[in-house]
JSON list of C-alpha atoms in Angstrom, two decimals:
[
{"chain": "A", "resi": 10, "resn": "UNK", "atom": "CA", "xyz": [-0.86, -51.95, -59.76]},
{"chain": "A", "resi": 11, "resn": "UNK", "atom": "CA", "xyz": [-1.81, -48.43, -61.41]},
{"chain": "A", "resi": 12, "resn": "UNK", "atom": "CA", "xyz": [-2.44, -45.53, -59.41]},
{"chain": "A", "resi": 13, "resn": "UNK", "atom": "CA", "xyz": [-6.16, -45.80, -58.20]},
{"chain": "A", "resi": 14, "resn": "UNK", "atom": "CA", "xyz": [-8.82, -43.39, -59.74]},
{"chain": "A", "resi": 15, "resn": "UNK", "atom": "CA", "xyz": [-11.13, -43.08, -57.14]},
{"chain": "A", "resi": 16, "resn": "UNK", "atom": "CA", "xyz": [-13.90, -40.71, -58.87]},
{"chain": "A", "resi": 17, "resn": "UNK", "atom": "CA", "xyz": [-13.53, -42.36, -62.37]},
{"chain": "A", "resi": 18, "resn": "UNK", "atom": "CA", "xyz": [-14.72, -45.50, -60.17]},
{"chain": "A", "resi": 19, "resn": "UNK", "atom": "CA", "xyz": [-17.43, -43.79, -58.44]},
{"chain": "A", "resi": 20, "resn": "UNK", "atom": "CA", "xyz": [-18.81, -42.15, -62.02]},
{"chain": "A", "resi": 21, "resn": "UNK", "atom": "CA", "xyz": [-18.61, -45.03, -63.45]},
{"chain": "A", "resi": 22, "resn": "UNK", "atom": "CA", "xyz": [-20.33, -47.37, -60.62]},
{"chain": "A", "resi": 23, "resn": "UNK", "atom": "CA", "xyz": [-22.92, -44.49, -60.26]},
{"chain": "A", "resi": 24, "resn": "UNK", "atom": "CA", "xyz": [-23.72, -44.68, -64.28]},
{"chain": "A", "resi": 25, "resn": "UNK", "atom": "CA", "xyz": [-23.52, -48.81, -63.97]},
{"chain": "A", "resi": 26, "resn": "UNK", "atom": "CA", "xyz": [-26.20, -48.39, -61.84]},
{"chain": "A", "resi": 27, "resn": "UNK", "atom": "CA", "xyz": [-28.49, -45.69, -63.65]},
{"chain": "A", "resi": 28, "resn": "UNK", "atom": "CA", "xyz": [-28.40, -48.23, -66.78]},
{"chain": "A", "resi": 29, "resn": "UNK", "atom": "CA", "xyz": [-29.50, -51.21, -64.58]},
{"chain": "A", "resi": 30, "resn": "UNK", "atom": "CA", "xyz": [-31.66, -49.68, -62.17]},
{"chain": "A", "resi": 31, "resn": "UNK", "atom": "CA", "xyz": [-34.83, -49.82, -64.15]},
{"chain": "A", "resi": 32, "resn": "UNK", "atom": "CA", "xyz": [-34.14, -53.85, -64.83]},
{"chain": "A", "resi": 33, "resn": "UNK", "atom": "CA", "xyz": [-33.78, -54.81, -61.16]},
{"chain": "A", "resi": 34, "resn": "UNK", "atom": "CA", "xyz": [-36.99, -56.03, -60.79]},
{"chain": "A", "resi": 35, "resn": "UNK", "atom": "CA", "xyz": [-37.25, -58.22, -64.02]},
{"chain": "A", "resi": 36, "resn": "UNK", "atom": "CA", "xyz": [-33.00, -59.40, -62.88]},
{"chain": "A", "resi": 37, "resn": "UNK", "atom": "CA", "xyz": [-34.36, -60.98, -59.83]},
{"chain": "A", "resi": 38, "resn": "UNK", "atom": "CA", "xyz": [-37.40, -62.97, -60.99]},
{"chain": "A", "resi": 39, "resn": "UNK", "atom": "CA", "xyz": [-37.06, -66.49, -62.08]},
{"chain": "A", "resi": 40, "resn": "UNK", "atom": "CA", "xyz": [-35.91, -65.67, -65.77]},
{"chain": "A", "resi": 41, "resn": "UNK", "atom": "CA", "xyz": [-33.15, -63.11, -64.06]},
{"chain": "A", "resi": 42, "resn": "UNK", "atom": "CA", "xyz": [-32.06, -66.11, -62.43]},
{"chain": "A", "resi": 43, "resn": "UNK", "atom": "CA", "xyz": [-31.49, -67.26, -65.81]},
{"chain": "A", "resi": 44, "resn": "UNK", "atom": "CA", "xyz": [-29.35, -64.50, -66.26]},
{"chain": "A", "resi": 45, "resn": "UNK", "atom": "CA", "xyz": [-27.32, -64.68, -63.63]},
{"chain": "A", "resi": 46, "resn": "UNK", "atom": "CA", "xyz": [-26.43, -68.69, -64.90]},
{"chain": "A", "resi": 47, "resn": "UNK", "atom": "CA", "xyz": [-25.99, -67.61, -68.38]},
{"chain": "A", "resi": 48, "resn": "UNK", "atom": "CA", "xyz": [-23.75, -64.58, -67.26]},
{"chain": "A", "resi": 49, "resn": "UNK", "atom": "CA", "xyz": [-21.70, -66.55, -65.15]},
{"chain": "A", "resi": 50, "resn": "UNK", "atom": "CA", "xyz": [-21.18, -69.24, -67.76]},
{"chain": "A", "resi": 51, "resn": "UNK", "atom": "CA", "xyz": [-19.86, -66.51, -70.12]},
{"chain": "A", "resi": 52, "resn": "UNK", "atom": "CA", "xyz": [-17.37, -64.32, -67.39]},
{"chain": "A", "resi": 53, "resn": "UNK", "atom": "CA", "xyz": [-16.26, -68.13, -65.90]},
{"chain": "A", "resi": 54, "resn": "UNK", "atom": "CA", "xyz": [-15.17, -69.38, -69.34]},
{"chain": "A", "resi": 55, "resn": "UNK", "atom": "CA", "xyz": [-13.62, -65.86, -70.53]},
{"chain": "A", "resi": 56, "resn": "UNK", "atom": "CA", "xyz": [-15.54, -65.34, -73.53]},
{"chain": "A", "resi": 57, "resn": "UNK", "atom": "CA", "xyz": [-15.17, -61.64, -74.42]},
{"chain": "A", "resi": 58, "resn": "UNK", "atom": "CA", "xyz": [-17.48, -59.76, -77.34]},
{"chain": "A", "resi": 59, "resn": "UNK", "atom": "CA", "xyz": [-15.04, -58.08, -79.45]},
{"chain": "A", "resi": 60, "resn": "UNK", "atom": "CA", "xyz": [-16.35, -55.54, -82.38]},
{"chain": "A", "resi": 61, "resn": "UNK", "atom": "CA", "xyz": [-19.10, -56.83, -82.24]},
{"chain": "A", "resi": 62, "resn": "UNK", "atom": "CA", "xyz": [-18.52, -60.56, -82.14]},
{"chain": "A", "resi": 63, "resn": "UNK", "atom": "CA", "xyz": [-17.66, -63.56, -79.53]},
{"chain": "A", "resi": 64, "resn": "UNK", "atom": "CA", "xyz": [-14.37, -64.51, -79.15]},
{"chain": "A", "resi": 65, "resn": "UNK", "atom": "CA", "xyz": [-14.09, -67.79, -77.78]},
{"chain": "A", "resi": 66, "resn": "UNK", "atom": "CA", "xyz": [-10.60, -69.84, -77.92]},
{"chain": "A", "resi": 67, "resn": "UNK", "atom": "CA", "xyz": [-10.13, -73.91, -78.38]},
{"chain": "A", "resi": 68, "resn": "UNK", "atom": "CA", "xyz": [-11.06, -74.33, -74.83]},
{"chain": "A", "resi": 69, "resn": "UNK", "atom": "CA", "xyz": [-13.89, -72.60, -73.61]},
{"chain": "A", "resi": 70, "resn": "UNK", "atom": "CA", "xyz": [-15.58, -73.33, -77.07]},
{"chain": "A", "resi": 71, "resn": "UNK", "atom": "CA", "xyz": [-15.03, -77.13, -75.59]},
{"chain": "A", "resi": 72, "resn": "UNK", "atom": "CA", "xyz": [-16.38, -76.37, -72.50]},
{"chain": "A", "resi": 73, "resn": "UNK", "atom": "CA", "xyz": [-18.88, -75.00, -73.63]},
{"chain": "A", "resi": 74, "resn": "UNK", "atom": "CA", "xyz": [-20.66, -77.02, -75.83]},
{"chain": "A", "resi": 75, "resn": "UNK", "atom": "CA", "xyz": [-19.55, -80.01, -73.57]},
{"chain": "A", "resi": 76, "resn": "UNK", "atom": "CA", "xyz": [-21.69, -77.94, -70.41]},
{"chain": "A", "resi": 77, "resn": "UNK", "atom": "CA", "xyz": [-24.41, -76.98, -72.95]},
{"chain": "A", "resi": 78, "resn": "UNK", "atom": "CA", "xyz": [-25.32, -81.03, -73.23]},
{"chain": "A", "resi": 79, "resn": "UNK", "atom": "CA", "xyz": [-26.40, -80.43, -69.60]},
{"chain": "A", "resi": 80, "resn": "UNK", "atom": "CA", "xyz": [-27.27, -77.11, -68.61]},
{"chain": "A", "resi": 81, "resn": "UNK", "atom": "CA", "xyz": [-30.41, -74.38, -70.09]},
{"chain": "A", "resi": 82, "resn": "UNK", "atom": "CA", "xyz": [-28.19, -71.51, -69.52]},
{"chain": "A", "resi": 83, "resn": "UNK", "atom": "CA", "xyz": [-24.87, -72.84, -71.10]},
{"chain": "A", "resi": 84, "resn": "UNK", "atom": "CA", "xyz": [-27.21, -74.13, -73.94]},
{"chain": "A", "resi": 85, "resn": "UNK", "atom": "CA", "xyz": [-28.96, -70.73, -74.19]},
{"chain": "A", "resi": 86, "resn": "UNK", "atom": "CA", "xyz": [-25.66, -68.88, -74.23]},
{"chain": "A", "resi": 87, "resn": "UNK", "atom": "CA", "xyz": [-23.88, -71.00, -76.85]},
{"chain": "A", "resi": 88, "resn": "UNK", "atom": "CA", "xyz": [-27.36, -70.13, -79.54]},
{"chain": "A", "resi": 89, "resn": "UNK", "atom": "CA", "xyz": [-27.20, -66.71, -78.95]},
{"chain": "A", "resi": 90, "resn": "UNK", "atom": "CA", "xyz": [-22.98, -66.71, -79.29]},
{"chain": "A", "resi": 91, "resn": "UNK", "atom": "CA", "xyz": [-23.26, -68.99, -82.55]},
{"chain": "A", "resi": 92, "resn": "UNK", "atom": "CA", "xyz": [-26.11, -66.20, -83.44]},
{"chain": "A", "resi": 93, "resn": "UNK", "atom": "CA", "xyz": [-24.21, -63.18, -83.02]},
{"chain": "A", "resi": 94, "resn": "UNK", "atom": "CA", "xyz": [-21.39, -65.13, -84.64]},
{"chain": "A", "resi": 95, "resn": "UNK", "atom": "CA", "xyz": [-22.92, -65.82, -88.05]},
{"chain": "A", "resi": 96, "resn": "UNK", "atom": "CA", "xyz": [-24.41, -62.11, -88.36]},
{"chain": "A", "resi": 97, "resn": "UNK", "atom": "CA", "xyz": [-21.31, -60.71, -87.88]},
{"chain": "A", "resi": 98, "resn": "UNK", "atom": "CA", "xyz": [-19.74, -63.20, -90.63]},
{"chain": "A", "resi": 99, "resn": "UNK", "atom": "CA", "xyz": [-17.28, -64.37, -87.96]},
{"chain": "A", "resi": 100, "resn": "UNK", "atom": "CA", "xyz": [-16.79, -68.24, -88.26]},
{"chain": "A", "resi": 101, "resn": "UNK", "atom": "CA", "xyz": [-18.13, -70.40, -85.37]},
{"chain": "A", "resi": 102, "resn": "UNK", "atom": "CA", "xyz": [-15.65, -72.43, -83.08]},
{"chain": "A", "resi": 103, "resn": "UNK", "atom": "CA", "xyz": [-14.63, -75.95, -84.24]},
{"chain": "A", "resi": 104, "resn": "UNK", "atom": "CA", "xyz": [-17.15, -78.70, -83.86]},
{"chain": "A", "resi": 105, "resn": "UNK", "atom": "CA", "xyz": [-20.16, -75.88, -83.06]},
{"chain": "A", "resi": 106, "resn": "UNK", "atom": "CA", "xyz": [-21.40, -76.19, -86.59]},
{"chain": "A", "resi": 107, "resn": "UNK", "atom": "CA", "xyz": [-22.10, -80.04, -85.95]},
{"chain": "A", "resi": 108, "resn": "UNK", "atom": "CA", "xyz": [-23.56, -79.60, -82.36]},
{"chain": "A", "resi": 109, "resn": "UNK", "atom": "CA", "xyz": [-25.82, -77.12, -83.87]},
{"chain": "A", "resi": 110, "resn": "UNK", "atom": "CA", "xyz": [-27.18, -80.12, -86.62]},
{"chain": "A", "resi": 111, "resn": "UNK", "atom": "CA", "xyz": [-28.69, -82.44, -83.16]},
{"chain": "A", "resi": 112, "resn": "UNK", "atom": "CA", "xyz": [-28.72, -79.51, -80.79]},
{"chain": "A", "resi": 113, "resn": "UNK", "atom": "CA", "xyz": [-33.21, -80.34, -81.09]},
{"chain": "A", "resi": 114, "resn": "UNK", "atom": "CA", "xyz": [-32.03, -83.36, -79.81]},
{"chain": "A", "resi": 115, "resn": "UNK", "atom": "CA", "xyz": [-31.20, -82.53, -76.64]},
{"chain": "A", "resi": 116, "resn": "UNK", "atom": "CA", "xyz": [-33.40, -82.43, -73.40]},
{"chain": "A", "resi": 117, "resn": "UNK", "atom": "CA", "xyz": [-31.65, -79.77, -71.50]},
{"chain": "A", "resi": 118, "resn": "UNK", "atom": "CA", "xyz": [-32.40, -79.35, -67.74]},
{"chain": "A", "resi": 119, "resn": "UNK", "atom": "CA", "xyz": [-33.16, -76.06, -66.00]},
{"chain": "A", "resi": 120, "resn": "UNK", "atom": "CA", "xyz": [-30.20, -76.50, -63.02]},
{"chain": "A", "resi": 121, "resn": "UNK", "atom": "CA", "xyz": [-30.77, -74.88, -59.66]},
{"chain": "A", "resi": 122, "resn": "UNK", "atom": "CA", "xyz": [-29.69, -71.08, -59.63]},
{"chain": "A", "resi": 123, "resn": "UNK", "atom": "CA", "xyz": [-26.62, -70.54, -57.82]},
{"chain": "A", "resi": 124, "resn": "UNK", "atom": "CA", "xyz": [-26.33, -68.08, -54.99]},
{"chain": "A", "resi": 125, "resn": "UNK", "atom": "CA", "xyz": [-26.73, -67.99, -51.32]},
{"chain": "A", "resi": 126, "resn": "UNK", "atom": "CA", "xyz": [-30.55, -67.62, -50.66]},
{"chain": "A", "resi": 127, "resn": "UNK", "atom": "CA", "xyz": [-31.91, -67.85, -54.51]},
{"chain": "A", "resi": 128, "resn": "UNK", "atom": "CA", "xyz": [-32.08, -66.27, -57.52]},
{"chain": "A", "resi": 129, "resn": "UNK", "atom": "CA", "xyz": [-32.38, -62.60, -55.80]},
{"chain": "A", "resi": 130, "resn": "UNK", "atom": "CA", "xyz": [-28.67, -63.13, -53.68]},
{"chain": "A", "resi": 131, "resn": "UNK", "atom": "CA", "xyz": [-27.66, -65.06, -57.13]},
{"chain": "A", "resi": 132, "resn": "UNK", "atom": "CA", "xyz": [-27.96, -62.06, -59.53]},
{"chain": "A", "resi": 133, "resn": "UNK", "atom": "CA", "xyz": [-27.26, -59.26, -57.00]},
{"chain": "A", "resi": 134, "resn": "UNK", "atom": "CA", "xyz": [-23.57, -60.96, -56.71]},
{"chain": "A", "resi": 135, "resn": "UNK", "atom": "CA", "xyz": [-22.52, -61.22, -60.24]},
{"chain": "A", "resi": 136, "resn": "UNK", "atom": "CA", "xyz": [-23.77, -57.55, -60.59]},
{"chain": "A", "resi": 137, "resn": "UNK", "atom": "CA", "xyz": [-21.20, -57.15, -57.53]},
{"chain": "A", "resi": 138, "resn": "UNK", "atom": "CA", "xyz": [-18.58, -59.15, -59.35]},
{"chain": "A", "resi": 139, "resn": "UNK", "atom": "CA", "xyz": [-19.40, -57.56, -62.70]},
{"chain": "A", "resi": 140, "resn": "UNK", "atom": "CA", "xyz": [-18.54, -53.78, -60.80]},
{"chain": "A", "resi": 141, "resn": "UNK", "atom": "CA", "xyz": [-15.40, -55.21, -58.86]},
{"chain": "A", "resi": 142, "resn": "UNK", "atom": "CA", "xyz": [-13.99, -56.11, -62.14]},
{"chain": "A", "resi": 143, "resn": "UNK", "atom": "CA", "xyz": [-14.06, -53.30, -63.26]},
{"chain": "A", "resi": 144, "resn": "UNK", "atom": "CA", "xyz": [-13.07, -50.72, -60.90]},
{"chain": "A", "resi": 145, "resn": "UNK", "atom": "CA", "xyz": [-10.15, -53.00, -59.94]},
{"chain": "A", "resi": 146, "resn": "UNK", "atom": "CA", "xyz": [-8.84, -53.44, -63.70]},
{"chain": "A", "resi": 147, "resn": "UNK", "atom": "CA", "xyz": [-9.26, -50.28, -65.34]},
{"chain": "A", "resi": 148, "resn": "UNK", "atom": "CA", "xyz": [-9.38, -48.19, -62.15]},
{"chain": "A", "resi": 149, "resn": "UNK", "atom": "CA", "xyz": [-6.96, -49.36, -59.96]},
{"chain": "A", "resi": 150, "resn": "UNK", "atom": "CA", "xyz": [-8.76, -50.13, -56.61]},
{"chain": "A", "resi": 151, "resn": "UNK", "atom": "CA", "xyz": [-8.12, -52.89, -54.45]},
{"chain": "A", "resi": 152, "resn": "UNK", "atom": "CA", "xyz": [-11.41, -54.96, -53.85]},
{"chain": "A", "resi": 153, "resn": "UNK", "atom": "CA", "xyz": [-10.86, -54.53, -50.09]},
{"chain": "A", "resi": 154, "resn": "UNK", "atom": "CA", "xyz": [-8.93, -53.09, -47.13]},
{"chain": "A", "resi": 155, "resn": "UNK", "atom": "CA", "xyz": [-8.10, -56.85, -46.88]},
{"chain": "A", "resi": 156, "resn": "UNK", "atom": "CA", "xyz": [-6.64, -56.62, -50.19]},
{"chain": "A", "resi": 157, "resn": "UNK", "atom": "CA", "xyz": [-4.11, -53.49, -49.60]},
{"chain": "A", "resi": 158, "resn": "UNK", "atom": "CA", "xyz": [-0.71, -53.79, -49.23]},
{"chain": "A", "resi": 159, "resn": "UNK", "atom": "CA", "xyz": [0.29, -53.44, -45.29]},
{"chain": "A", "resi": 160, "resn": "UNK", "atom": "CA", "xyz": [1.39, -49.87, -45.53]},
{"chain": "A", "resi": 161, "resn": "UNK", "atom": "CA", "xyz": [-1.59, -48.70, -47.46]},
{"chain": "A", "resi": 162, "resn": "UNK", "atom": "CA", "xyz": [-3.57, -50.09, -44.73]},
{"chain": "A", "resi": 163, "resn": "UNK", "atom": "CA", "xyz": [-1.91, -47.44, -42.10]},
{"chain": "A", "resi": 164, "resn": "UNK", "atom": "CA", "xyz": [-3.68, -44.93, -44.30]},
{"chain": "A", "resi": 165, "resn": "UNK", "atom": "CA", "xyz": [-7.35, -47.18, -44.97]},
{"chain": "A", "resi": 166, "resn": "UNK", "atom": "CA", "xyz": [-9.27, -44.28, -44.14]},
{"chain": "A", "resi": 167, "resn": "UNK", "atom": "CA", "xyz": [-8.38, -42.10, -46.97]},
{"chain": "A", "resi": 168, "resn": "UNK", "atom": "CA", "xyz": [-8.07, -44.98, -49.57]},
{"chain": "A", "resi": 169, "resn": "UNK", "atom": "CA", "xyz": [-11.81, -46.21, -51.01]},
{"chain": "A", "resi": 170, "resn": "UNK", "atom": "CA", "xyz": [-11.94, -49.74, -51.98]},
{"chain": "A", "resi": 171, "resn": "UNK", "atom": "CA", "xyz": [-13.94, -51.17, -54.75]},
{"chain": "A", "resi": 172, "resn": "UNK", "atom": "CA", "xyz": [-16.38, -52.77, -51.85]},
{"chain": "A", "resi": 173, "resn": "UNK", "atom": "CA", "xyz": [-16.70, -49.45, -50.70]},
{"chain": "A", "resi": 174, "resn": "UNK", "atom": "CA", "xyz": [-17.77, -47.83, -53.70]},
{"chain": "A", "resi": 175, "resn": "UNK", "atom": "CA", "xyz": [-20.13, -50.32, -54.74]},
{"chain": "A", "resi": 176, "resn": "UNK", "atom": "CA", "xyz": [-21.89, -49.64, -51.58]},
{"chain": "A", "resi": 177, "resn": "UNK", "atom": "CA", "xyz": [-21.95, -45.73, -52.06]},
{"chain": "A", "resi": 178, "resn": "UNK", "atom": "CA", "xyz": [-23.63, -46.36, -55.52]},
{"chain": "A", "resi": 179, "resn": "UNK", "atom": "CA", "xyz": [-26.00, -48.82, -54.30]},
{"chain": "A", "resi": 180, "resn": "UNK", "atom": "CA", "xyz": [-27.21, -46.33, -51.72]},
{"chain": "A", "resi": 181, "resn": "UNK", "atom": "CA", "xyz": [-27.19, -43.20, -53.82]},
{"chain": "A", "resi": 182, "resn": "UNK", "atom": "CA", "xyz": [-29.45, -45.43, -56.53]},
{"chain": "A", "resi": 183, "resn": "UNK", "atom": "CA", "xyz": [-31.47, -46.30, -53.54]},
{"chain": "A", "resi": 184, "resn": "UNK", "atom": "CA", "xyz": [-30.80, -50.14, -53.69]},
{"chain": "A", "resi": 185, "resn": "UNK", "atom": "CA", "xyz": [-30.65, -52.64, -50.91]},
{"chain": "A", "resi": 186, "resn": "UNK", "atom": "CA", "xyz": [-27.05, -52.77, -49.84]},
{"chain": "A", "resi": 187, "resn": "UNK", "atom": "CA", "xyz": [-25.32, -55.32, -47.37]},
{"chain": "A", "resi": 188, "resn": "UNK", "atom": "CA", "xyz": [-22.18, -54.59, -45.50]},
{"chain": "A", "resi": 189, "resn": "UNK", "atom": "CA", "xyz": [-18.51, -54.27, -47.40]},
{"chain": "A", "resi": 190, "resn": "UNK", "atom": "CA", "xyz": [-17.61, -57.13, -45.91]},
{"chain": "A", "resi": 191, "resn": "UNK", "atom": "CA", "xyz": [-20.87, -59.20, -47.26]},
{"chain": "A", "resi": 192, "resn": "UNK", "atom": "CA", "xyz": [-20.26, -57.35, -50.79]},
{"chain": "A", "resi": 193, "resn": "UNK", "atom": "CA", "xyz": [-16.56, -58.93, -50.40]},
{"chain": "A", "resi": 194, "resn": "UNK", "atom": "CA", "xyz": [-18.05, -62.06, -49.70]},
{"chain": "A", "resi": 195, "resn": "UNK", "atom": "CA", "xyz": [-20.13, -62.29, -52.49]},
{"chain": "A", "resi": 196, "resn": "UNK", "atom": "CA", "xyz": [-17.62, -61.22, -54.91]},
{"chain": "A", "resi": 197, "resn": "UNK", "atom": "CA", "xyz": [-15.33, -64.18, -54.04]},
{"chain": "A", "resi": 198, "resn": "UNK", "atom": "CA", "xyz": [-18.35, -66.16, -54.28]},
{"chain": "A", "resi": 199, "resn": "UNK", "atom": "CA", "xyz": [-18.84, -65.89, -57.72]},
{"chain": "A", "resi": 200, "resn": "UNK", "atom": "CA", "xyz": [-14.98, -66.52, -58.02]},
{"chain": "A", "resi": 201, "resn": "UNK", "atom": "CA", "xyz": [-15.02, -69.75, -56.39]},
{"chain": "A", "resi": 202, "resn": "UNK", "atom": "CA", "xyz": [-18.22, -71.01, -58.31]},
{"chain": "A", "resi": 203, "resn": "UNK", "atom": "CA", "xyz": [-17.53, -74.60, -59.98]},
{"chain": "A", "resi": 204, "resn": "UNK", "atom": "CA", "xyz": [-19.67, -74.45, -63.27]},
{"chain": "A", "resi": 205, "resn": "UNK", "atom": "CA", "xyz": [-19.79, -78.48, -63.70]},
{"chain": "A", "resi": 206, "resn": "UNK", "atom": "CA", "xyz": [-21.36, -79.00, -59.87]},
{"chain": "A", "resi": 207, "resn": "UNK", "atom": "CA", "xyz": [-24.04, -81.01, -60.51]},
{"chain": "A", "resi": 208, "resn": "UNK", "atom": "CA", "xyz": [-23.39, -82.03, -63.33]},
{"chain": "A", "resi": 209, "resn": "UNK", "atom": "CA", "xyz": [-22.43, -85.66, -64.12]},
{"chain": "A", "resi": 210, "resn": "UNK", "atom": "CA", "xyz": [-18.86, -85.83, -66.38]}
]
């Protein structure tokens, strides 16, 4: 694992959180539940923009469109792919360009929002999982104490976590913060979510 960069992680949780701040309130109505669904689809199935286009592999593109039949937010998030896609004169995955032609066909169902207590718990975690990701990837921070290596742990006290900084920047923005230990929760929450629950095969 690289050497952790503690302040890089705090800058760049603190300017996460200066972008997003102003959206809370519209992320945790019913259409931010929305979100939250279509968000997870996308970070669940790996689909990465890449200068300025979606790249989605043989899989996920199967996947997708396959979870699309079903769900508002997979359906939502396949448009706006096969969208960005076609302005950006990148060709669309194979078999999207006949989905599209009875796509008006379909009856797609709204599905429950995930999370623990609604749409508010829903979108708060993938904003947690969103964060984690990064400041364990490009800055080097385990997500927990849990997480650290047994003789890191000796010295815990000096060594900030990704939990741990996600907190600090939720309190300096002045948001609602649970404990580290919820935040970790959370996190692995999103991790463990099954997509197709739900959802007849």
């Amino acid at each position: 694992m690289k050497s952790p960069n503690i302040e890089g992680a705090r800058a760049y949780a603190k300017d996460f959180l200066v972008h997003l701040s102003p959206r809370f309130d519209e992320l945790l109505t019913k259409n931010g539940g929305h979100w939250y669904r279509r968000d997870m689809i996308q970070l669940k199935l790996g689909i990465e923009m890449i200068n300025g286009a979606y790249e989605v592999p043989f899989i996920p593109a199967s996947l997708l469109m396959r979870l699309a039949e079903q769900d508002k937010a997979a359906f939502d998030l396949m448009l706006h792919i096969m969208e960005t896609n076609r302005e950006a004169n990148v060709p669309l995955p194979i078999g999207w360009e006949e989905w599209l032609t009875r796509a008006d066909k379909y009856q797609v169902p709204v599905p429950n929002m995930r999370g623990k207590n609604g749409n508010e718990n829903g979108v708060r975690d993938l904003i947690f999982r969103v964060m984690a990701a990064t400041i364990t990837g490009k800055y080097g921070l385990y997500l927990s104490k849990n997480d650290q290596p047994t003789p890191s742990r000796s010295n815990s006290a000096t060594i900030a976590t990704a939990c741990e900084i996600i907190a600090e920047a939720f309190r300096e923005a002045g948001l609602t913060v649970p404990s580290n230990k919820s935040i970790e929760k959370a996190i692995r929450r999103c991790e463990d979510i099954d997509l197709f629950e739900g959802h007849d095969d």
